[in-house]
Short mmCIF file of C-alpha atoms and ligand atoms in Angstrom, two decimals:
data_model
loop_
_atom_site.label_atom_id
_atom_site.label_comp_id
_atom_site.label_asym_id
_atom_site.label_seq_id
_atom_site.Cartn_x
_atom_site.Cartn_y
_atom_site.Cartn_z
CA MET A 1087 -7.32 -5.37 -30.35
CA THR A 1088 -4.55 -2.95 -31.21
CA PHE A 1089 -3.39 -0.26 -28.77
CA GLU A 1090 -5.19 2.42 -30.81
CA GLN A 1091 -8.45 0.46 -30.71
CA VAL A 1092 -8.20 -0.01 -26.94
CA LYS A 1093 -7.43 3.66 -26.44
CA LYS A 1094 -10.39 4.77 -28.58
CA MET A 1095 -12.84 2.44 -26.83
CA GLU A 1096 -11.59 3.52 -23.44
CA GLN A 1097 -12.09 7.19 -24.30
CA GLU A 1098 -15.62 6.46 -25.47
CA ASN A 1099 -16.67 4.39 -22.45
CA ILE A 1100 -14.59 5.03 -19.32
CA MET A 1101 -14.63 8.13 -17.12
CA PRO A 1102 -11.33 9.91 -17.74
CA THR A 1103 -10.04 9.73 -14.14
CA TYR A 1104 -6.65 8.19 -14.95
CA GLY A 1105 -3.57 9.65 -16.61
CA ARG A 1106 -2.41 6.48 -18.33
CA PHE A 1107 0.92 5.53 -19.88
CA GLN A 1108 0.62 4.89 -23.62
CA VAL A 1109 0.55 1.11 -23.44
CA ALA A 1110 -2.13 -1.59 -23.19
CA LEU A 1111 -0.99 -4.69 -21.33
CA GLU A 1112 -2.33 -8.09 -22.21
CA LYS A 1113 -0.42 -10.75 -20.30
CA GLY A 1114 2.51 -11.31 -17.98
CA LYS A 1115 4.77 -13.81 -16.24
CA GLY A 1116 7.11 -13.11 -13.34
CA ALA A 1117 8.31 -9.53 -13.62
CA ALA A 1118 7.64 -9.33 -17.38
CA ALA A 1119 4.48 -7.93 -18.97
CA TYR A 1120 3.54 -8.01 -22.65
CA ASP A 1121 1.47 -5.47 -24.59
CA CYS A 1122 -1.11 -6.03 -27.35
CA ALA A 1123 1.62 -6.15 -29.98
CA GLY A 1124 3.63 -8.72 -27.99
CA LYS A 1125 6.31 -6.24 -26.85
CA LYS A 1126 7.95 -7.14 -23.53
CA TYR A 1127 8.23 -4.82 -20.51
CA ILE A 1128 10.12 -5.40 -17.26
CA ASP A 1129 7.79 -4.34 -14.47
CA PHE A 1130 9.21 -2.28 -11.58
CA GLY A 1131 5.72 -1.25 -10.45
CA SER A 1132 3.80 -4.52 -9.96
CA GLY A 1133 0.46 -2.77 -10.39
CA ILE A 1134 1.40 -0.27 -7.62
CA GLY A 1135 2.74 -2.89 -5.26
CA VAL A 1136 -0.13 -5.32 -5.80
CA ASN A 1137 1.39 -8.26 -7.69
CA SER A 1138 3.70 -9.17 -4.83
CA LEU A 1139 4.50 -12.58 -6.34
CA GLY A 1140 4.73 -11.18 -9.88
CA TYR A 1141 2.43 -11.95 -12.79
CA CYS A 1142 0.67 -15.30 -12.78
CA ASP A 1143 2.86 -17.02 -10.19
CA ASP A 1144 2.27 -20.79 -10.47
CA GLY A 1145 1.38 -21.36 -6.81
CA TRP A 1146 -0.92 -18.34 -6.68
CA VAL A 1147 -2.69 -19.27 -9.95
CA LYS A 1148 -3.25 -22.81 -8.64
CA ALA A 1149 -4.65 -21.58 -5.32
CA VAL A 1150 -7.00 -19.08 -6.96
CA THR A 1151 -8.23 -21.27 -9.82
CA GLU A 1152 -8.82 -24.28 -7.59
CA GLN A 1153 -10.86 -22.15 -5.20
CA ALA A 1154 -12.80 -20.57 -8.10
CA ALA A 1155 -13.74 -24.04 -9.30
CA LYS A 1156 -14.82 -25.09 -5.80
CA LEU A 1157 -16.74 -22.14 -4.28
CA GLN A 1158 -16.43 -18.59 -5.61
CA HIS A 1159 -18.42 -16.64 -3.05
CA ILE A 1160 -20.49 -17.06 0.06
CA SER A 1161 -22.10 -14.41 2.18
CA ASN A 1162 -20.62 -13.47 5.52
CA LEU A 1163 -23.87 -14.85 6.95
CA TYR A 1164 -22.07 -18.20 6.85
CA TYR A 1165 -18.76 -19.42 8.27
CA ASN A 1166 -16.03 -19.34 5.64
CA PRO A 1167 -13.13 -21.77 6.14
CA VAL A 1168 -10.85 -20.05 3.62
CA GLN A 1169 -11.36 -16.63 5.25
CA THR A 1170 -10.77 -18.19 8.67
CA GLU A 1171 -7.53 -19.84 7.55
CA LEU A 1172 -6.25 -16.56 6.11
CA ALA A 1173 -7.23 -14.70 9.28
CA GLU A 1174 -5.28 -17.11 11.45
CA LYS A 1175 -2.18 -16.96 9.25
CA LEU A 1176 -2.31 -13.18 8.89
CA CYS A 1177 -2.80 -12.55 12.62
CA ARG A 1178 0.09 -14.88 13.43
CA ALA A 1179 2.45 -13.42 10.82
CA SER A 1180 1.60 -9.79 11.64
CA GLY A 1181 1.61 -10.02 15.43
CA TYR A 1182 -2.00 -8.80 15.70
CA SER A 1183 -4.98 -10.31 17.45
CA LYS A 1184 -8.01 -9.87 15.19
CA VAL A 1185 -8.75 -8.87 11.60
CA PHE A 1186 -11.61 -7.45 9.53
CA PHE A 1187 -11.56 -8.08 5.77
CA GLY A 1188 -12.73 -5.55 3.18
CA ASN A 1189 -11.79 -5.06 -0.45
CA SER A 1190 -9.35 -2.16 -0.68
CA GLY A 1191 -6.94 0.06 1.16
CA ALA A 1192 -9.47 2.85 1.63
CA GLU A 1193 -11.96 0.40 3.11
CA ALA A 1194 -9.36 -0.99 5.50
CA ASN A 1195 -8.72 2.57 6.69
CA GLU A 1196 -12.45 3.24 7.05
CA CYS A 1197 -12.63 0.25 9.39
CA ALA A 1198 -9.68 1.49 11.46
CA ILE A 1199 -11.25 4.97 11.72
CA LYS A 1200 -14.63 3.55 12.79
CA LEU A 1201 -12.96 1.26 15.33
CA ALA A 1202 -10.90 4.10 16.84
CA ARG A 1203 -13.99 6.29 17.21
CA LYS A 1204 -15.99 3.43 18.76
CA TYR A 1205 -13.18 2.62 21.23
CA SER A 1206 -13.07 6.20 22.39
CA ALA A 1207 -16.86 6.60 22.48
CA ASP A 1208 -17.21 3.47 24.64
CA LYS A 1209 -14.47 4.47 27.05
CA TYR A 1210 -14.78 8.28 27.16
CA SER A 1211 -17.48 10.01 25.10
CA GLU A 1212 -18.68 10.37 21.53
CA GLU A 1213 -17.10 13.82 21.53
CA ARG A 1214 -13.67 12.19 21.59
CA SER A 1215 -13.71 11.40 17.87
CA GLU A 1216 -10.96 13.43 16.22
CA ILE A 1217 -8.08 11.86 14.33
CA VAL A 1218 -4.71 13.48 13.73
CA THR A 1219 -3.06 12.57 10.42
CA LEU A 1220 0.11 13.86 8.80
CA GLN A 1221 0.65 16.44 6.09
CA ASN A 1222 1.58 14.87 2.76
CA SER A 1223 -0.13 11.59 3.72
CA PHE A 1224 -2.37 9.47 1.50
CA HIS A 1225 -5.11 7.29 2.93
CA GLY A 1226 -7.56 6.71 0.07
CA ARG A 1227 -10.31 8.17 -2.12
CA THR A 1228 -13.52 7.68 -0.15
CA VAL A 1229 -14.97 10.85 1.36
CA THR A 1230 -13.63 9.95 4.83
CA THR A 1231 -10.21 8.68 3.77
CA LEU A 1232 -9.85 11.81 1.61
CA ALA A 1233 -10.45 13.80 4.78
CA ALA A 1234 -7.71 11.74 6.45
CA THR A 1235 -5.37 12.47 3.52
CA GLY A 1236 -3.20 15.48 4.40
CA GLN A 1237 -2.95 16.92 0.88
CA ASP A 1238 -5.30 19.74 -0.14
CA ALA A 1239 -5.01 18.89 -3.83
CA PHE A 1240 -7.03 15.70 -3.27
CA HIS A 1241 -9.77 17.56 -1.34
CA GLN A 1242 -10.63 19.96 -4.16
CA TYR A 1243 -14.18 19.70 -5.60
CA PHE A 1244 -15.42 17.20 -3.01
CA LEU A 1245 -16.22 19.33 0.02
CA PRO A 1246 -17.61 18.97 2.57
CA LEU A 1247 -15.51 15.99 3.64
CA THR A 1248 -16.03 14.00 6.84
CA SER A 1249 -15.22 16.28 9.76
CA GLY A 1250 -12.96 15.47 12.69
CA PHE A 1251 -9.51 15.37 11.09
CA ALA A 1252 -6.53 17.55 11.99
CA TYR A 1253 -3.15 17.56 10.24
CA ALA A 1254 0.31 17.69 11.76
CA ASP A 1255 3.79 18.11 10.30
CA ALA A 1256 5.29 14.66 9.64
CA HIS A 1257 8.69 15.77 10.89
CA SER A 1258 7.80 17.63 14.08
CA ILE A 1259 6.61 16.03 17.29
CA GLU A 1260 5.69 19.52 18.54
CA SER A 1261 3.25 19.83 15.67
CA VAL A 1262 1.63 16.49 16.61
CA LYS A 1263 1.40 17.64 20.23
CA ASN A 1264 -0.28 20.85 19.13
CA ALA A 1265 -2.78 19.02 16.91
CA ILE A 1266 -3.86 16.69 19.73
CA THR A 1267 -6.76 17.94 21.87
CA ASP A 1268 -8.93 16.29 24.53
CA LYS A 1269 -11.17 15.23 21.62
CA THR A 1270 -8.45 13.21 19.85
CA CYS A 1271 -9.04 9.46 19.65
CA ALA A 1272 -6.28 8.43 17.24
CA VAL A 1273 -3.15 9.38 15.34
CA MET A 1274 -2.82 7.84 11.88
CA LEU A 1275 0.38 7.65 9.84
CA GLU A 1276 2.26 5.85 7.09
CA PHE A 1277 5.77 4.76 8.15
CA ILE A 1278 6.86 5.61 4.63
CA GLN A 1279 4.64 8.12 2.82
CA GLY A 1280 4.24 6.35 -0.50
CA GLU A 1281 2.06 8.54 -2.71
CA GLY A 1282 3.63 11.52 -0.91
CA GLY A 1283 6.97 10.82 -2.62
CA VAL A 1284 8.47 7.80 -0.78
CA VAL A 1285 9.25 9.74 2.39
CA PRO A 1286 10.19 7.56 5.40
CA LEU A 1287 9.27 8.93 8.81
CA ASP A 1288 12.09 9.41 11.28
CA VAL A 1289 12.36 6.51 13.79
CA GLU A 1290 12.69 8.95 16.70
CA PHE A 1291 9.58 10.84 15.58
CA VAL A 1292 7.52 7.64 15.42
CA LYS A 1293 8.74 6.58 18.89
CA GLN A 1294 7.73 9.96 20.28
CA VAL A 1295 4.29 9.69 18.67
CA ARG A 1296 3.88 6.23 20.22
CA ALA A 1297 4.85 7.57 23.66
CA LEU A 1298 2.45 10.51 23.30
CA CYS A 1299 -0.38 8.14 22.35
CA ASN A 1300 0.37 5.86 25.31
CA GLU A 1301 0.33 8.80 27.68
CA LYS A 1302 -3.14 9.93 26.54
CA ASP A 1303 -4.73 6.57 25.61
CA ILE A 1304 -4.88 7.68 21.98
CA LEU A 1305 -4.78 4.87 19.43
CA LEU A 1306 -1.91 4.72 16.94
CA ILE A 1307 -3.06 3.60 13.49
CA ALA A 1308 -0.48 2.74 10.83
CA ASP A 1309 -1.66 2.72 7.24
CA GLU A 1310 0.46 -0.15 5.89
CA VAL A 1311 -1.52 -0.43 2.67
CA GLN A 1312 1.64 0.22 0.64
CA THR A 1313 4.39 -0.68 3.14
CA GLY A 1314 2.87 -4.02 4.24
CA VAL A 1315 3.27 -7.66 3.24
CA GLY A 1316 7.03 -7.81 2.81
CA ARG A 1317 7.39 -4.66 0.74
CA THR A 1318 9.95 -3.03 3.06
CA GLY A 1319 11.82 -6.23 3.95
CA ALA A 1320 9.81 -6.92 7.12
CA PHE A 1321 6.39 -8.57 6.97
CA TYR A 1322 4.95 -5.24 8.15
CA CYS A 1323 6.99 -2.05 8.28
CA TRP A 1324 6.32 -1.45 12.01
CA GLN A 1325 8.78 -4.29 12.62
CA ASN A 1326 11.52 -2.19 10.95
CA TYR A 1327 10.69 0.72 13.24
CA GLY A 1328 10.33 -1.35 16.41
CA VAL A 1329 7.15 0.62 17.16
CA LYS A 1330 3.92 -1.36 17.31
CA PRO A 1331 0.71 0.49 16.37
CA ASP A 1332 -2.65 -0.44 17.95
CA LEU A 1333 -4.13 -0.88 14.48
CA ILE A 1334 -2.59 -1.52 11.08
CA THR A 1335 -4.28 -1.57 7.70
CA SER A 1336 -3.16 -3.68 4.76
CA ALA A 1337 -4.24 -4.07 1.15
CA LYS A 1338 -2.20 -3.64 -2.04
CA GLY A 1339 0.23 -6.60 -1.95
CA LEU A 1340 -1.88 -8.79 0.33
CA GLY A 1341 -3.99 -10.52 -2.33
CA GLY A 1342 -1.20 -10.94 -4.88
CA GLY A 1343 -3.43 -9.28 -7.50
CA LEU A 1344 -6.99 -9.68 -6.23
CA PRO A 1345 -8.86 -6.99 -4.27
CA ILE A 1346 -8.56 -7.32 -0.52
CA GLY A 1347 -8.19 -4.96 2.42
CA ALA A 1348 -7.54 -5.88 6.04
CA CYS A 1349 -7.73 -3.95 9.28
CA LEU A 1350 -5.73 -5.66 12.04
CA CYS A 1351 -6.02 -4.75 15.71
CA SER A 1352 -4.20 -5.51 18.92
CA GLU A 1353 -5.61 -7.65 21.72
CA LYS A 1354 -7.24 -4.79 23.66
CA LEU A 1355 -9.28 -3.75 20.60
CA GLY A 1356 -10.48 -7.20 19.59
CA ALA A 1357 -14.04 -6.76 20.90
CA VAL A 1358 -14.62 -3.07 20.07
CA MET A 1359 -16.57 -3.76 16.87
CA GLY A 1360 -19.65 -5.78 17.71
CA SER A 1361 -22.23 -7.68 15.69
CA GLY A 1362 -23.80 -5.61 12.90
CA MET A 1363 -21.44 -2.65 13.34
CA HIS A 1364 -19.40 -3.17 10.22
CA GLY A 1365 -19.54 -5.38 7.17
CA SER A 1366 -18.80 -5.95 3.51
CA THR A 1367 -20.60 -8.11 0.96
CA PHE A 1368 -17.40 -9.12 -0.80
CA GLY A 1369 -15.07 -8.88 2.20
CA GLY A 1370 -13.17 -12.11 2.85
CA ASN A 1371 -14.30 -13.65 -0.46
CA PRO A 1372 -12.97 -17.25 -0.73
CA VAL A 1373 -11.16 -16.84 -4.07
CA VAL A 1374 -9.44 -13.67 -2.90
CA CYS A 1375 -8.54 -15.26 0.44
CA ALA A 1376 -7.12 -18.35 -1.30
CA GLY A 1377 -4.75 -16.04 -3.22
CA ALA A 1378 -3.86 -14.14 -0.05
CA ILE A 1379 -3.07 -17.36 1.84
CA GLU A 1380 -0.49 -18.20 -0.83
CA VAL A 1381 0.98 -14.71 -0.49
CA VAL A 1382 1.12 -14.77 3.32
CA ASP A 1383 2.60 -18.30 3.41
CA ARG A 1384 5.38 -17.36 1.02
CA VAL A 1385 6.15 -13.78 2.05
CA SER A 1386 6.15 -14.31 5.83
CA ASP A 1387 9.01 -16.83 5.52
CA PRO A 1388 12.11 -15.17 7.06
CA ALA A 1389 14.26 -16.42 4.15
CA PHE A 1390 11.92 -14.72 1.66
CA LEU A 1391 12.02 -11.46 3.63
CA SER A 1392 15.80 -11.53 3.84
CA GLU A 1393 15.90 -11.90 0.04
CA VAL A 1394 13.65 -8.84 -0.29
CA ARG A 1395 16.13 -6.86 1.80
CA GLU A 1396 19.07 -8.10 -0.30
CA LYS A 1397 17.36 -7.27 -3.58
CA GLY A 1398 16.42 -3.88 -2.19
CA GLU A 1399 20.06 -3.16 -1.32
CA PHE A 1400 21.14 -4.33 -4.77
CA LEU A 1401 18.66 -1.96 -6.42
CA ARG A 1402 19.67 0.92 -4.16
CA GLY A 1403 23.38 0.45 -4.97
CA GLU A 1404 22.75 0.25 -8.71
CA LEU A 1405 20.46 3.29 -8.66
CA LEU A 1406 22.93 5.38 -6.66
CA SER A 1407 25.63 4.67 -9.28
CA MET A 1408 23.47 5.97 -12.15
CA PRO A 1409 23.79 9.35 -13.82
CA ASN A 1410 21.29 12.08 -12.82
CA VAL A 1411 20.39 10.37 -9.51
CA ALA A 1412 20.45 12.79 -6.57
CA ASP A 1413 19.09 10.51 -3.85
CA VAL A 1414 17.49 7.10 -3.24
CA ARG A 1415 14.94 6.88 -0.42
CA GLY A 1416 12.86 4.11 1.09
CA MET A 1417 13.28 0.62 2.52
CA GLY A 1418 13.45 -2.88 1.09
CA MET A 1419 11.78 -2.88 -2.32
CA MET A 1420 9.88 0.37 -1.85
CA LEU A 1421 12.28 2.92 -3.32
CA GLY A 1422 12.04 6.52 -4.49
CA VAL A 1423 14.66 8.03 -6.80
CA ALA A 1424 15.12 11.80 -6.76
CA LEU A 1425 16.64 13.14 -9.97
CA GLU A 1426 19.20 15.91 -10.24
CA HIS A 1427 17.34 17.46 -13.16
CA GLY A 1428 14.45 16.72 -15.49
CA SER A 1429 11.02 15.47 -14.53
CA ALA A 1430 10.37 12.01 -13.11
CA LYS A 1431 7.11 11.85 -15.09
CA ASP A 1432 8.96 12.37 -18.39
CA ALA A 1433 11.62 9.83 -17.37
CA ALA A 1434 8.93 7.26 -16.50
CA ALA A 1435 7.15 7.78 -19.83
CA GLU A 1436 10.43 7.31 -21.67
CA CYS A 1437 11.18 4.14 -19.67
CA VAL A 1438 7.83 2.72 -20.72
CA GLU A 1439 8.59 3.45 -24.39
CA ASN A 1440 11.85 1.56 -23.90
CA GLY A 1441 10.35 -1.48 -22.20
CA LEU A 1442 10.39 -0.67 -18.47
CA LEU A 1443 7.26 -0.07 -16.39
CA ILE A 1444 8.18 2.28 -13.55
CA LEU A 1445 6.08 4.53 -11.29
CA THR A 1446 6.37 8.06 -10.00
CA ALA A 1447 5.31 9.65 -6.71
CA LYS A 1448 5.33 13.45 -6.51
CA THR A 1449 8.74 14.40 -7.91
CA VAL A 1450 10.49 11.01 -7.61
CA LEU A 1451 10.66 7.86 -9.69
CA ARG A 1452 9.15 5.07 -7.60
CA LEU A 1453 10.08 1.38 -7.66
CA LEU A 1454 7.76 -1.28 -6.22
CA PRO A 1455 8.93 -4.37 -8.13
CA PRO A 1456 7.32 -7.75 -7.57
CA LEU A 1457 9.00 -9.22 -4.46
CA THR A 1458 9.87 -12.32 -6.51
CA ILE A 1459 11.74 -10.41 -9.24
CA THR A 1460 14.97 -12.17 -10.27
CA TYR A 1461 18.41 -10.53 -10.49
CA ASP A 1462 18.35 -10.98 -14.28
CA GLU A 1463 15.01 -9.19 -14.49
CA MET A 1464 16.28 -6.40 -12.22
CA LYS A 1465 19.42 -5.99 -14.37
CA GLU A 1466 17.33 -5.89 -17.55
CA GLY A 1467 15.10 -3.15 -16.10
CA LEU A 1468 18.00 -1.18 -14.63
CA ALA A 1469 19.75 -1.14 -18.02
CA VAL A 1470 16.70 0.59 -19.55
CA LEU A 1471 16.52 3.08 -16.69
CA LYS A 1472 20.23 3.88 -16.95
CA LYS A 1473 19.95 4.56 -20.66
CA VAL A 1474 17.00 6.90 -20.09
CA LEU A 1475 18.74 8.76 -17.25
CA GLU A 1476 21.93 9.12 -19.32
CA GLY A 1477 19.87 10.69 -22.07
CA MET A 1478 18.65 13.34 -19.64
CA LYS A 1479 22.18 14.63 -18.96
C1 PLP B 867 -2.95 2.93 -2.19
C2 PLP B 867 -3.09 3.43 -0.82
C3 PLP B 867 -4.36 3.57 -0.21
C4 PLP B 867 -5.65 3.36 -0.97
O1 PLP B 867 -5.83 2.04 -1.35
P1 PLP B 867 -7.04 1.65 -2.36
O2 PLP B 867 -6.95 0.15 -2.44
O3 PLP B 867 -6.77 2.34 -3.66
O4 PLP B 867 -8.29 2.12 -1.73
C5 PLP B 867 -4.41 3.97 1.11
N1 PLP B 867 -3.28 4.21 1.80
C6 PLP B 867 -2.06 4.07 1.27
C7 PLP B 867 -0.86 4.32 2.11
C8 PLP B 867 -1.93 3.69 -0.06
O5 PLP B 867 -0.71 3.58 -0.61
#
């Protein structure tokens, strides 16, 4: 099919919920993708941080295809050795005690929200069910995770949302204090607000939130759907902050390209969710878990993580030396580039025309390259970006 054919068929058959770049991708290897006409693109987006090992990594393909040929799915009515192996590796690598597997970031957050409410209902009362989230956050598209999302634009048209959420200023501990009441059971945050424009929270702020939560026995939930699995140079971003949440959620990069979500909890929360209280037909699917095992094995290696940090610093340095760059934010290989003038959306569209896939978030250009990207691939992509930014002068 040609691009025009794909575009026409999509318009005829798919709900128009996505603003797509004008390209149809057909195959990929490493950090390079190819469109229907065979044109090559360097990928600085990795499917929004999903393809953590790049396109069609040999080890990942082997793990997934071998599992697909052996056993593609079993119900959670039965013990699942692949799911169990992933759980053990993920708990060990993340520093958490127990995990629940779903299929997406939003679902992982739903699990964390349910668990926090149950913990508080068991220990205090069902009235203690409110969750404080931060303005400019993003937690997903389900009706409850939309309610958790502190951006009015996402709420439009879909009211009433799940009740019991309050929003605080992400840069003011006073605001968090004011949002907390005797009905609050949890505070939920992203260490780096990804969709919100790659905005890292202040370390001091996060420490103060942790202390406040400890004082009141309020659970701290970190949505690590975007920041997790090596993205920021630590296996999970809480390790960069030195602040350990009671619950973390993970998704995007965890499966290396297959749908998975995970909610991880600390020791004291391990028995909160009992039999029959939560579930997912597809959650912990063997093929998906086989891919995730490969990702966790590779990414949790300290040498791999140190390379992520080095590549991140390389990218940051190169970006800061480019024309029209006002600021570079983020950690590891999760970077946001604020421009001096011109729109990030236009710049991204022009990059795509010139063979570089790059993302935006709010007003910034956003880079989430595959963690395995090579220096040659980075240089090739940066050259395209530089040319585009020069043209905007
Ligand atoms: C992408 C994202 C989600 C939603 O994940 P889905 O897999 O699309 O449901 C939730 N939280 C954060 C921080 C995200 O970046």
